[in-house]
XYZ file of C-alpha atoms in Angstrom:
774
model
C 47.489 -5.554 28.082
C 47.497 -2.426 26.981
C 45.880 -0.023 29.876
C 44.168 2.936 30.252
C 45.342 5.627 33.397
C 42.124 7.886 33.503
C 38.780 8.020 30.493
C 36.385 10.489 28.947
C 32.995 9.246 28.272
C 31.393 10.223 25.563
C 28.121 9.866 24.370
C 27.958 9.263 20.996
C 23.800 9.794 19.684
C 23.156 11.481 15.656
C 23.674 14.533 17.231
C 26.618 14.513 18.491
C 29.185 11.068 16.238
C 32.314 9.546 15.600
C 33.076 12.152 13.721
C 31.983 14.756 16.557
C 33.859 12.632 18.422
C 37.379 13.418 16.428
C 37.287 16.743 16.413
C 37.067 15.995 20.106
C 40.585 14.528 21.003
C 42.567 17.275 20.860
C 41.059 19.129 23.831
C 39.908 16.021 25.887
C 44.039 15.405 24.966
C 44.556 18.796 26.644
C 42.459 18.611 28.948
C 44.656 15.666 30.143
C 42.686 12.280 29.337
C 44.289 9.057 28.883
C 41.782 7.116 26.716
C 38.315 8.315 24.946
C 35.079 6.489 26.703
C 32.731 6.045 23.298
C 28.689 4.910 24.600
C 27.426 2.117 22.021
C 28.159 2.374 18.645
C 26.475 -0.803 17.293
C 23.467 -0.022 14.585
C 21.104 0.298 17.126
C 16.894 1.482 17.266
C 16.895 5.062 14.261
C 16.788 7.553 16.663
C 18.001 5.865 20.139
C 20.142 8.358 22.164
C 21.704 5.568 24.143
C 22.015 2.874 21.604
C 21.656 0.022 24.181
C 18.872 -1.085 21.294
C 21.099 -2.539 19.618
C 19.159 -3.835 15.932
C 22.004 -5.020 13.820
C 25.924 -5.653 15.454
C 27.397 -6.755 12.346
C 27.987 -2.639 11.986
C 28.561 0.815 13.097
C 25.574 2.992 13.784
C 25.786 4.864 10.355
C 23.550 7.699 12.149
C 26.182 8.064 14.658
C 28.868 8.311 12.408
C 29.564 4.359 11.022
C 32.606 2.361 9.945
C 34.533 5.700 8.816
C 33.201 7.177 12.096
C 35.298 5.131 14.546
C 38.288 5.238 12.053
C 38.433 8.964 12.100
C 37.930 8.745 15.409
C 40.725 6.417 16.481
C 43.388 7.635 14.550
C 42.796 11.368 16.326
C 42.928 9.339 19.624
C 46.476 7.443 18.605
C 47.596 10.342 16.772
C 47.309 12.653 19.971
C 48.386 8.949 21.840
C 45.623 7.949 23.578
C 43.581 5.050 23.464
C 40.162 4.556 23.340
C 37.361 2.271 25.480
C 34.171 1.262 24.203
C 31.491 0.386 25.482
C 28.805 -2.961 24.111
C 25.906 -4.609 25.027
C 26.381 -8.443 24.854
C 23.051 -9.547 26.521
C 20.589 -7.957 23.908
C 19.225 -6.204 21.559
C 16.161 -3.772 20.088
C 13.167 -5.459 18.924
C 11.064 -1.801 19.322
C 10.935 -2.262 15.117
C 11.049 -5.345 13.553
C 12.256 -4.805 9.970
C 14.939 -3.064 11.466
C 16.703 -5.977 13.501
C 16.874 -8.395 10.331
C 17.359 -11.021 13.626
C 14.422 -10.476 14.936
C 12.476 -10.037 11.706
C 13.944 -13.436 10.745
C 13.252 -15.099 14.099
C 9.252 -13.976 13.769
C 9.221 -14.375 9.921
C 10.603 -18.489 10.511
C 9.979 -19.039 14.263
C 11.880 -22.663 15.828
C 12.791 -22.840 12.176
C 15.248 -19.649 11.676
C 19.024 -19.678 11.866
C 18.797 -17.084 14.068
C 16.230 -19.209 16.680
C 18.443 -20.231 18.918
C 20.165 -16.923 19.147
C 17.034 -15.632 21.328
C 15.582 -16.945 24.732
C 12.486 -18.217 23.690
C 10.203 -20.750 25.737
C 8.535 -21.721 22.718
C 6.108 -24.624 24.525
C 4.769 -21.491 26.739
C 3.377 -19.677 24.080
C 2.089 -22.922 21.522
C 5.331 -22.350 19.764
C 4.561 -18.507 19.316
C 7.393 -16.253 20.654
C 4.129 -13.358 22.394
C 4.216 -9.624 21.446
C 2.610 -7.673 23.693
C 1.635 -4.667 21.203
C -2.500 -4.714 21.499
C -3.957 -2.535 23.183
C -5.732 -5.262 23.633
C -6.640 -8.647 22.872
C -10.064 -8.070 21.134
C -7.243 -5.214 18.621
C -6.586 -8.309 16.388
C -9.627 -6.660 14.701
C -7.920 -3.633 13.683
C -5.088 -6.167 11.874
C -4.153 -5.507 7.955
C -2.135 -7.205 5.737
C -0.388 -4.388 3.655
C 3.059 -4.769 0.800
C 3.451 -8.675 1.811
C 3.295 -7.914 6.050
C 1.217 -7.394 8.438
C 0.731 -4.412 10.126
C -1.041 -3.022 13.170
C -1.013 1.038 12.683
C 2.338 1.558 12.381
C 3.744 -1.820 13.785
C 5.712 -3.885 10.541
C 5.944 -7.350 11.641
C 6.162 -10.229 8.082
C 4.454 -13.066 7.163
C 5.337 -16.599 7.072
C 5.419 -18.144 3.578
C 2.526 -20.363 2.346
C 0.581 -18.038 4.801
C -1.006 -15.596 2.927
C -2.232 -14.200 -0.307
C 0.298 -13.164 -2.174
C -0.603 -9.524 -4.327
C -3.715 -9.529 -2.724
C -4.267 -7.876 0.546
C -7.821 -7.927 0.774
C -8.078 -12.016 0.123
C -7.203 -12.952 3.067
C -9.068 -12.323 7.009
C -5.838 -10.460 9.281
C -7.361 -12.324 11.714
C -6.271 -15.971 10.558
C -3.552 -15.528 8.813
C -2.266 -13.888 12.274
C -2.935 -17.530 13.717
C -0.527 -18.711 10.861
C 1.965 -17.060 11.667
C 5.020 -18.145 13.861
C 4.312 -15.297 16.751
C 1.259 -13.787 18.380
C 0.131 -10.131 18.896
C -1.622 -9.889 22.331
C -2.584 -7.522 24.373
C 0.251 -5.314 26.523
C -0.512 -5.727 30.286
C -0.454 -8.772 29.374
C 3.560 -8.982 28.875
C 3.611 -8.539 33.134
C 2.388 -12.429 33.646
C 1.823 -14.271 29.538
C 5.275 -13.016 27.868
C 8.152 -16.071 26.826
C 10.860 -14.360 26.264
C 13.424 -13.295 28.320
C 13.639 -9.082 28.272
C 16.262 -6.623 29.281
C 14.960 -6.080 33.181
C 11.486 -5.166 31.339
C 12.053 -3.682 28.926
C 9.803 -5.369 26.246
C 11.385 -3.997 23.052
C 15.088 -5.335 23.790
C 14.911 -9.304 23.991
C 17.737 -11.393 25.217
C 20.622 -12.886 23.389
C 22.146 -16.491 24.265
C 25.606 -15.425 24.396
C 26.321 -18.717 26.171
C 25.836 -20.380 22.908
C 29.342 -20.078 20.779
C 27.751 -19.483 17.698
C 25.653 -16.340 18.524
C 29.202 -14.818 20.092
C 30.382 -15.227 17.239
C 28.365 -13.921 15.098
C 27.666 -11.063 17.541
C 30.980 -10.888 18.308
C 32.618 -10.038 14.808
C 32.002 -7.029 14.139
C 33.865 -5.736 18.103
C 37.135 -8.324 17.260
C 37.315 -6.449 13.632
C 37.726 -2.703 15.944
C 40.534 -5.267 18.042
C 42.174 -6.848 14.640
C 42.902 -3.692 12.932
C 44.129 -2.197 16.204
C 41.025 0.771 16.600
C 40.235 -0.412 20.098
C 41.944 -1.087 22.597
C 38.865 -1.913 25.426
C 35.740 -3.128 26.518
C 33.216 -1.918 29.312
C 30.566 -4.911 29.449
C 26.529 -3.607 29.728
C 24.866 -5.936 31.967
C 26.455 -9.018 32.434
C 24.442 -10.151 35.248
C 21.756 -11.045 32.604
C 23.867 -13.621 30.826
C 23.540 -16.960 31.678
C 27.268 -17.112 31.514
C 28.930 -14.566 33.271
C 32.487 -15.926 33.271
C 32.337 -18.075 30.282
C 31.677 -15.006 28.266
C 34.380 -12.668 30.105
C 37.039 -15.394 29.981
C 35.840 -16.311 25.720
C 35.517 -12.230 25.236
C 39.022 -12.116 26.588
C 40.571 -14.476 24.421
C 38.672 -12.798 20.708
C 39.915 -9.194 21.817
C 44.213 -10.597 22.545
C 44.015 -10.740 26.058
C 42.623 -6.452 25.861
C 41.870 -5.081 28.809
C 38.077 -5.367 30.551
C 35.295 -3.307 32.513
C 31.837 -4.827 33.493
C 29.720 -2.566 33.906
C 28.912 -4.692 38.158
C 26.530 -3.831 40.796
C 29.023 -4.403 43.505
C 27.059 -4.173 48.184
C 28.797 -3.581 50.882
C 30.962 -6.562 50.849
C 31.070 -8.370 47.612
C 33.897 -9.003 45.832
C 34.295 -9.538 41.793
C 34.115 -14.067 41.736
C 37.458 -14.344 41.454
C 37.351 -16.696 38.111
C 36.157 -13.336 36.436
C 38.585 -11.881 33.341
C 38.364 -8.446 33.590
C 40.497 -5.509 35.626
C 37.527 -4.329 37.986
C 33.682 -2.610 38.058
C 32.164 0.902 36.168
C 32.743 2.299 39.157
C 29.847 2.559 41.142
C 31.462 1.261 44.043
C 33.500 3.908 44.383
C 31.243 6.039 44.079
C 29.563 5.180 46.645
C 32.278 5.548 48.984
C 34.146 9.023 47.837
C 29.854 10.272 47.930
C 30.267 9.580 51.764
C 33.580 10.497 53.288
C 31.979 14.016 52.187
C 28.751 13.865 54.900
C 28.496 14.182 57.902
C 27.304 10.888 60.398
C 26.092 14.343 62.821
C 23.263 14.223 60.264
C 21.658 10.955 60.786
C 19.050 11.752 63.233
C 17.868 14.418 62.921
C 17.184 13.364 59.324
C 15.716 10.126 60.050
C 13.497 12.040 62.425
C 12.263 14.250 59.409
C 12.146 11.200 57.447
C 9.822 9.427 60.083
C 7.551 12.394 60.625
C 6.993 12.766 57.346
C 5.873 9.241 56.237
C 4.376 9.186 60.182
C 7.019 6.513 61.124
C 10.693 5.261 61.082
C 10.996 3.748 57.090
C 12.500 0.053 57.110
C 14.899 -0.485 54.295
C 14.709 -3.566 55.335
C 11.288 -4.577 54.633
C 10.772 -1.658 52.661
C 13.213 -3.469 49.610
C 11.302 -6.759 50.224
C 7.787 -4.889 49.543
C 9.054 -2.904 46.511
C 10.691 -6.319 44.883
C 7.816 -8.507 45.744
C 6.064 -5.909 44.145
C 7.877 -6.236 41.442
C 8.457 -9.629 40.589
C 4.430 -10.395 41.219
C 3.958 -7.425 39.289
C 5.763 -6.181 35.788
C 8.504 -9.741 36.743
C 6.398 -11.902 37.159
C 6.281 -13.349 33.680
C 10.089 -14.807 34.008
C 8.566 -15.263 38.017
C 7.222 -18.252 36.202
C 8.909 -19.621 33.324
C 11.428 -19.740 36.659
C 8.521 -22.117 38.272
C 7.903 -23.970 35.515
C 10.896 -25.609 35.444
C 10.528 -26.726 39.146
C 9.995 -30.676 38.649
C 6.333 -31.615 38.533
C 7.727 -34.121 40.993
C 8.889 -31.419 43.116
C 4.671 -31.296 43.947
C 4.629 -27.317 44.317
C 1.701 -25.559 42.140
C 3.474 -22.759 39.927
C 2.262 -20.316 41.088
C 3.076 -21.716 45.263
C 6.796 -22.466 43.202
C 6.547 -18.837 41.905
C 5.268 -17.509 44.822
C 7.735 -19.608 46.716
C 10.620 -18.662 44.129
C 9.790 -14.657 44.180
C 10.189 -14.480 48.502
C 13.997 -15.878 48.209
C 14.958 -13.367 45.131
C 13.435 -10.361 47.875
C 15.652 -11.846 50.377
C 18.834 -11.536 48.280
C 21.674 -9.039 49.681
C 23.771 -9.325 45.888
C 21.969 -8.814 42.347
C 23.561 -12.547 42.068
C 24.371 -15.341 43.011
C 27.624 -17.171 40.627
C 27.361 -20.627 41.599
C 29.417 -22.494 42.579
C 30.943 -19.878 44.458
C 27.899 -17.886 45.101
C 26.429 -20.759 47.366
C 26.382 -19.760 50.781
C 24.611 -16.531 49.316
C 21.972 -18.125 47.725
C 21.533 -20.169 50.783
C 21.507 -17.458 53.146
C 18.503 -15.507 51.199
C 16.863 -19.170 51.421
C 16.863 -19.008 55.449
C 16.297 -15.548 55.062
C 12.319 -16.234 52.913
C 11.542 -18.735 55.268
C 12.290 -16.994 58.633
C 10.117 -13.913 57.235
C 7.680 -16.647 55.484
C 7.796 -19.863 57.515
C 4.776 -21.657 55.637
C 7.516 -21.462 52.845
C 10.134 -23.996 54.316
C 8.840 -26.987 52.834
C 8.509 -24.903 49.337
C 12.190 -23.429 50.030
C 14.038 -26.848 50.729
C 13.191 -28.118 47.886
C 14.183 -25.546 46.227
C 17.548 -24.698 47.417
C 18.792 -28.102 45.916
C 17.365 -27.644 42.320
C 18.794 -23.817 41.762
C 22.107 -24.739 43.607
C 22.600 -26.309 40.390
C 24.311 -24.348 38.386
C 24.223 -26.928 35.038
C 20.360 -27.215 35.699
C 18.567 -24.762 33.673
C 15.966 -23.778 36.561
C 20.056 -23.146 38.049
C 21.396 -21.025 35.291
C 18.099 -19.396 35.359
C 17.255 -18.314 38.945
C 21.321 -15.939 38.693
C 19.796 -13.933 35.964
C 16.849 -13.275 37.140
C 17.840 -12.144 40.457
C 19.994 -8.765 39.302
C 16.582 -7.481 37.115
C 14.230 -8.314 40.724
C 17.406 -6.360 42.483
C 17.655 -3.628 39.439
C 13.895 -2.661 39.440
C 13.168 -3.039 43.073
C 16.045 -1.567 44.568
C 17.409 1.298 41.892
C 13.466 1.869 39.775
C 11.538 1.871 43.118
C 13.202 1.887 46.221
C 16.052 4.560 45.739
C 12.586 7.066 44.627
C 10.665 6.297 48.637
C 13.817 5.622 51.134
C 14.430 9.816 50.936
C 16.059 11.258 53.913
C 18.770 12.007 51.593
C 19.427 12.122 48.041
C 22.795 11.093 47.962
C 23.016 7.778 49.838
C 19.916 6.116 47.095
C 22.357 6.347 44.109
C 23.265 3.185 41.642
C 25.315 0.652 43.291
C 25.216 2.602 46.240
C 23.973 0.725 49.854
C 20.986 3.555 51.707
C 21.986 2.909 54.352
C 25.467 3.447 55.123
C 24.576 7.084 55.822
C 28.026 8.208 56.277
C 32.459 6.636 56.177
C 34.835 8.036 58.087
C 38.158 8.768 57.017
C 39.804 6.229 58.510
C 37.260 3.505 57.017
C 37.578 5.570 53.352
C 40.819 5.063 53.454
C 40.844 1.035 54.819
C 38.904 0.770 51.653
C 41.297 2.894 49.621
C 44.413 -0.162 50.255
C 42.560 -2.687 49.606
C 41.422 -0.605 46.265
C 44.619 -0.699 45.308
C 46.024 -3.676 46.768
C 43.218 -5.553 44.675
C 41.655 -3.199 42.158
C 44.715 -0.896 40.648
C 42.358 -0.830 36.816
C 38.978 -1.043 38.220
C 37.220 1.837 37.028
C 36.466 5.124 39.463
C 33.831 7.574 38.528
C 31.747 10.321 40.487
C 28.704 10.835 37.256
C 27.759 8.904 34.743
C 24.919 8.155 32.397
C 22.835 5.859 34.550
C 23.524 8.048 38.268
C 20.940 9.137 39.395
C 21.939 13.079 40.537
C 24.756 13.490 38.748
C 27.795 14.875 41.096
C 27.568 18.101 41.800
C 24.104 17.887 42.251
C 24.624 15.513 45.002
C 27.556 17.436 46.607
C 25.165 19.588 47.163
C 22.042 17.570 48.198
C 24.813 16.502 51.133
C 25.814 19.601 52.862
C 21.580 18.688 54.214
C 23.342 16.491 56.507
C 25.332 19.812 57.952
C 22.154 21.779 58.317
C 19.090 19.387 58.874
C 17.063 22.420 61.762
C 17.810 24.518 58.618
C 16.729 21.737 56.314
C 13.431 20.410 58.792
C 12.412 24.460 58.628
C 12.448 25.278 54.363
C 11.069 22.025 54.279
C 7.634 22.532 56.415
C 8.177 26.070 54.475
C 7.814 24.382 50.778
C 5.198 22.132 51.877
C 2.543 24.930 53.985
C 3.574 27.233 50.163
C 3.195 23.654 47.284
C 1.351 21.102 49.171
C 2.200 17.926 48.412
C -0.013 14.965 49.734
C 2.995 12.594 50.236
C 5.362 13.602 52.172
C 8.642 11.440 51.264
C 8.649 12.397 47.975
C 7.755 15.880 48.509
C 11.118 15.144 50.344
C 13.164 13.952 47.795
C 10.988 17.148 45.076
C 12.493 19.191 46.337
C 16.123 18.343 47.810
C 16.083 17.278 44.085
C 15.050 21.116 42.830
C 17.231 22.850 45.189
C 20.222 20.089 44.568
C 20.317 21.665 40.439
C 18.789 25.285 40.599
C 18.354 27.359 38.775
C 16.946 24.742 36.282
C 14.296 25.048 33.332
C 11.037 24.101 34.644
C 10.676 21.316 31.756
C 13.173 19.732 33.108
C 11.686 19.577 37.040
C 8.272 18.879 35.321
C 9.990 15.588 34.274
C 11.696 14.539 36.747
C 9.562 14.696 39.421
C 5.899 12.723 37.000
C 9.227 10.413 36.446
C 10.697 10.082 40.646
C 7.115 10.133 41.817
C 5.935 7.120 38.946
C 8.829 5.326 40.066
C 8.239 5.177 43.554
C 4.939 4.234 42.809
C 3.306 5.092 45.805
C 1.100 8.226 45.353
C 0.981 8.051 41.292
C 1.844 4.529 38.719
C 3.262 4.478 35.973
C 0.401 1.779 34.029
C -2.448 4.210 35.737
C -1.250 7.496 36.244
C -3.304 9.217 39.503
C -4.489 11.710 37.812
C -5.004 13.731 40.083
C -1.699 13.777 42.437
C 0.048 14.124 39.782
C -1.965 17.164 39.015
C -1.428 17.879 42.630
C 2.830 17.008 41.986
C 2.907 19.285 38.790
C 1.069 22.406 40.404
C 4.252 22.459 43.109
C 6.948 22.417 40.198
C 4.983 24.854 38.694
C 4.653 26.793 41.911
C 8.897 26.800 41.906
C 8.395 29.408 39.273
C 5.335 31.213 40.243
C 4.714 31.714 43.429
C 6.922 34.049 44.558
C 7.188 32.755 48.288
C 8.552 29.653 45.954
C 11.144 30.705 44.508
C 11.747 33.126 47.254
C 12.712 30.605 49.506
C 14.032 28.234 47.143
C 16.481 30.372 46.212
C 17.597 31.330 49.902
C 17.685 27.861 50.764
C 20.428 27.496 47.635
C 22.170 30.342 48.515
C 22.802 28.802 51.980
C 23.547 25.298 49.817
C 26.116 26.438 47.404
C 29.336 27.060 49.111
C 29.612 24.519 51.215
C 28.109 22.656 47.661
C 30.834 23.922 45.706
C 33.530 22.400 48.711
C 32.337 19.102 48.610
C 32.221 19.149 44.073
C 35.561 20.549 43.933
C 36.791 17.614 47.666
C 35.064 14.458 45.226
C 36.500 15.530 41.977
C 39.976 15.961 43.149
C 40.199 12.832 45.493
C 37.805 10.723 42.358
C 40.785 11.975 40.472
C 43.521 10.773 42.665
C 42.223 8.171 44.606
C 43.247 4.459 43.707
C 41.855 2.730 40.449
C 41.638 4.455 36.548
C 39.426 7.513 36.992
C 36.814 8.736 34.603
C 35.223 11.774 33.789
C 31.723 11.716 32.633
C 30.691 14.280 29.148
C 30.500 17.848 30.286
C 31.593 17.661 34.292
C 34.608 19.290 34.244
C 32.491 22.520 34.982
C 29.649 22.107 37.402
C 27.226 19.601 36.203
C 23.326 20.072 37.750
C 21.838 16.576 36.413
C 18.785 14.636 37.117
C 17.940 10.954 36.389
C 18.389 10.330 32.913
C 17.316 11.203 30.226
C 18.237 14.824 32.066
C 21.987 13.707 32.914
C 22.292 12.780 28.757
C 21.400 16.896 27.901
C 23.916 17.912 24.840
C 26.694 20.728 26.476
C 29.113 23.109 24.578
C 32.489 22.030 24.424
C 33.502 24.798 23.254
C 32.813 26.914 26.774
C 35.047 24.181 28.220
C 37.692 24.574 25.295
C 38.029 28.403 25.714
C 37.643 28.463 29.344
C 41.035 25.669 29.375
C 43.158 28.134 27.382
C 42.277 30.684 29.721
C 43.981 28.619 33.176
C 46.833 27.877 30.610
C 47.522 31.226 29.652
C 47.511 31.752 33.900
C 44.281 32.810 34.078
C 43.018 31.522 37.822
C 39.525 32.034 39.202
C 37.759 34.341 40.960
C 36.986 31.839 43.698
C 36.021 28.083 44.188
C 32.567 28.760 43.436
C 33.762 29.468 39.609
C 32.794 26.700 37.595
C 36.724 27.424 36.405
C 37.723 26.164 39.921
C 37.125 22.377 38.476
C 38.509 23.404 34.844
C 41.030 23.058 37.162
C 41.142 19.946 39.554
C 40.091 18.002 36.778
C 42.733 19.831 34.377
C 45.727 19.225 36.736
C 44.743 16.400 38.291
C 44.220 14.804 34.810
C 47.176 16.675 33.721
C 49.249 14.792 36.209
C 48.132 11.677 36.366
C 49.213 10.945 32.850
C 52.551 13.026 32.954
C 54.281 11.952 35.972
C 52.295 8.097 36.798
C 55.352 7.399 39.841
C 53.127 9.827 41.872
C 50.626 7.254 41.449
C 52.266 4.419 43.005
C 51.226 3.295 46.761
C 48.058 4.853 48.728
C 49.056 5.939 52.507
C 46.341 7.808 54.191
C 47.801 11.357 55.827
C 47.127 12.048 58.996
C 46.080 16.330 60.240
C 46.560 17.259 63.769
C 44.524 19.568 65.744
C 41.102 21.193 66.864
C 39.405 20.933 62.539
C 41.240 17.461 61.726
C 38.751 15.794 61.066
C 37.851 18.664 58.209
C 40.579 17.272 56.471
C 40.838 14.013 54.272
C 44.549 13.810 52.974
C 46.756 10.068 51.129
C 50.114 9.997 49.810
C 49.130 7.673 46.248
C 53.442 7.671 47.127
C 55.028 5.217 48.509
C 56.969 5.363 51.728
C 60.722 4.971 50.734
C 59.661 8.189 47.301
C 56.581 10.012 48.732
C 54.301 11.213 45.646
C 51.292 13.314 44.802
C 49.426 14.003 48.049
C 45.770 14.649 48.383
C 43.561 17.195 50.761
C 40.333 17.908 50.534
C 37.634 19.955 52.960
C 34.938 17.419 54.879
C 31.709 19.185 56.196
C 32.662 22.372 54.997
C 29.995 23.159 57.452
C 30.805 22.683 60.545
C 34.856 23.627 59.785
C 32.844 27.000 59.555
C 31.012 27.270 62.521
C 34.371 25.176 64.438
C 36.297 28.905 63.067
C 38.463 27.382 60.226
C 41.654 25.821 60.466
C 43.105 27.828 63.309
C 46.276 25.402 64.161
C 45.709 22.578 62.633
C 48.837 20.973 60.375
C 49.945 18.204 58.435
C 53.509 16.791 58.306
C 55.449 17.550 54.633
C 58.499 15.326 54.456
C 60.288 17.334 51.977
C 59.145 20.491 49.429
C 55.797 20.004 47.716
C 54.576 22.607 44.825
C 49.753 22.582 44.554
C 49.489 21.860 41.519
C 46.338 23.642 41.452
C 48.174 27.541 42.789
C 52.331 27.015 41.870
C 52.604 28.282 46.196
C 55.505 25.549 48.312
C 55.071 24.389 51.023
C 57.572 22.233 53.375
C 58.740 20.773 54.177
C 58.105 20.371 58.079
C 54.979 21.439 59.947
C 52.785 23.657 57.820
C 49.474 24.754 58.969
C 45.642 23.361 56.354
C 45.539 26.685 56.645
C 47.990 28.450 54.667
C 47.647 25.251 52.207
C 44.076 25.613 51.439
C 44.220 29.181 51.141
C 42.420 29.426 47.987
C 40.647 26.524 47.387
C 39.064 23.935 49.429
C 41.246 20.941 47.521
C 45.167 20.743 47.316
C 47.150 18.838 44.928
C 51.011 18.829 46.136
C 54.165 16.650 44.019
C 57.846 17.124 45.712
C 59.136 20.186 43.975
C 62.617 17.534 43.864
C-alpha cells in the first residue's frame, strides 16, 4: 500500500477544475506536499461548488474537468513524485434536478419496476407505492401542475411521466392533477418533509437521497468509475464521506478495500473523546477532526474557564447545562426536521410490542437523544446502546417499559430496525449538536468545532503528550487537520478567538460596550457573533451578514430557517452594519483586534507547526499556508490566490525573511519547512517523546521529539499562552536540554548541545523546528 506523508486539499469546482489542479502541482511540490487531495469529482448537480450532490457516479464531472482533467492532474502528480487522494460520496446522490440524475429519473418514471429501485432506500408501503417528493408550496399547489414536452412540470421543476399515464403529443388532453395521481411519485408540500417523507436522505436535505451500497450490484455500479481510477493507476487513495450513514460501514470498507486493490482509505468519522474506531474497520484512520480538537485545546488557557463561564451565565440568565442543552436540541431535531426518519423507525417496531407509532417514536427519539457518540456499530457497540437506554429512562422514567421493549429489538443488528437505527443516530447528532448546539453554547468559539466536545475547555501539555503517544502507536497513518471545508471556523480564526481565554476581563468589558452600542436581545448569540467578527476582522460586510444570519437560524433561539423572525433579524443585521457604519463600534472592534492579534498569530504558528509535525498524516486545507480567517461554509470555500503564495514561497527560498511573525509569510515559512522536512527526512519522524523545559515559564512551552531515545529526530517547540508569557516577563531562565547540536529549519540558527535558553531558540518566532546537524 502506498501511503502519504502529507496531503493538500483542493476544492475542485467549475471555477477551479482538475486541469487547474494539474497546473498547481509544481507549486505544491515546492511547498513540500506529498499527495494532492481532491474534493468530489464525479458528475454533480450543475453549478454545485462542493460536489457532494453526485448525480451520475459513472463519470467525472465535465464541469470539473472530466476524465481528461483527472488524467492531467494525475500525470502532473506522478511527474512530481506525488500521490492522489480523492473524496467520494457513497451514502447519497443528488436529486434536486431529477433530469440530471438517470438513476432517480428512472425510479420516478418506472417506480418499483425500475432497475434502480433497489438502489434507493424507499418505504414504498408508507407512500402507497409512490415516492413522496416535497417540492410544492403546499398540497393545494397541484393546481399549478402542467404537462409539457412529455413531462410533468411544476414551475421550473421537471418530472417524468410513466408510459401510458397521459396522452402523448397532446398536452391539453389530460388533467395534470389526474396524470399526477397516476405516477410512481407524489408531489407534496415542502413542510410535510418533516413527517411524511418515505425515502432516506442525507441528514435533512431533501435533495440528497440515500442509496443502498450494501447491495453488491448497487456497490458495483456506483463504484465502477472509482475502481477504474485504481485499475489505470490514476489515484492512490480515497476519503470516504459520511460512512455512518451506511447500513454496514464495516462491510462497505472491506468491499472497497478489495475493489481498490488494498489502497489507502480514510473515513470522515467523528470520534467523540475516548471513542476508538471499530476494530473491524479496514481503513487507516479518520480525516482528522479528533486531532484538531487536541491541538486547539493545548493552546487554550484553562484559567479562563471560570471567568468565561461566568460571562456566559450572565448573558443567558443562568449557567449553561450542556448535557441538558444537547438533549433538547436533539429532541428538537427528532421531533422536527428528522421526524420522518423517527416515524420510519417506529413503523418497524412489531405490533406485538404493544407500542403505538407515536409512543414508539417518542421512546426511540429519547434513546437517540441520549447517545454519547454518532452511532453504535453492533455488536461491538452494544454497551453504548445500553447506556443510552439507561440514560433515556433516567431522564424519562415513564418510558421504562417502552425502552425495555425496544432495547432487544435495537440490539439485533441483522434486523432492519436495528440496522436503520444505527444509520439514524448520526443524523440526529450532526443536526442537533454540530448544527444547533454549537451555535448555542457560545462561551468560547474555538471549542465548538466539528468533532470536538465543547465541555473540554483546555488540554494540559502532559495530557496532550499522552494522546499523541497513543496516536503514534495506534493511528500513525490517520489524517490530522486544522481546517476543512466543513469547519465552523478556520484555524487562524480559532487561534485568535482562543486568546479570549487569556483576556476574559478585557473581553467581558469589550462585549458589554458592543452590546450597549449595537444591542442584540439574544445574549449568547451576541457572544458568538462578536467573537466571530473579532476572529476574522477585517472582513467585508456581506460575509459577516451571511454568517450572522446563518448562525442565528442554526441556533434557533431567536429566529430559524423555517419561519424567520424578521424583527430580530433586522436587529441582527443592524448590529453587523454597526461594525462598519458606527465609528464607536468600529473603534471598539479594532481596539479589541489589535489586542488579540499578536497572541493570535503566535497561537496560529504554534498550532500549525504542531499539526504538521505531530503523529499522523498532516493535511493542509487549500490556501491556509497564508493567514486564513474564515467562518462556516460557504465562507470557508472562497477562492484565493495561488499566484501570491507561489511568489511568496519563491521569495522565502531566495533568502527573504518575514518582517516579523505577524507577517503571513511567517506562516508560509512554517508550513513549507515542516512539510519539506517530513517528506525529505522521514527518518526524523519515527517516534514521539515529550520534551520538558525547566524554569519559570516552562508551562508556556509545548515541545516534542519525533525521533526515538536511540535516534533523536525532529524537535518541535511551540509557545502556548503567549499573553501570560508576556505578563510573566518572557522566557527568563527557561531552558531545554539538547542532546546534540541542532539547526532551526526556520532561521538556520544552530543550538546546543547541552542546556539552551528557550528565549534564545525562540528569539525570532514563537516556534522552532530543530533537526540534528549530524
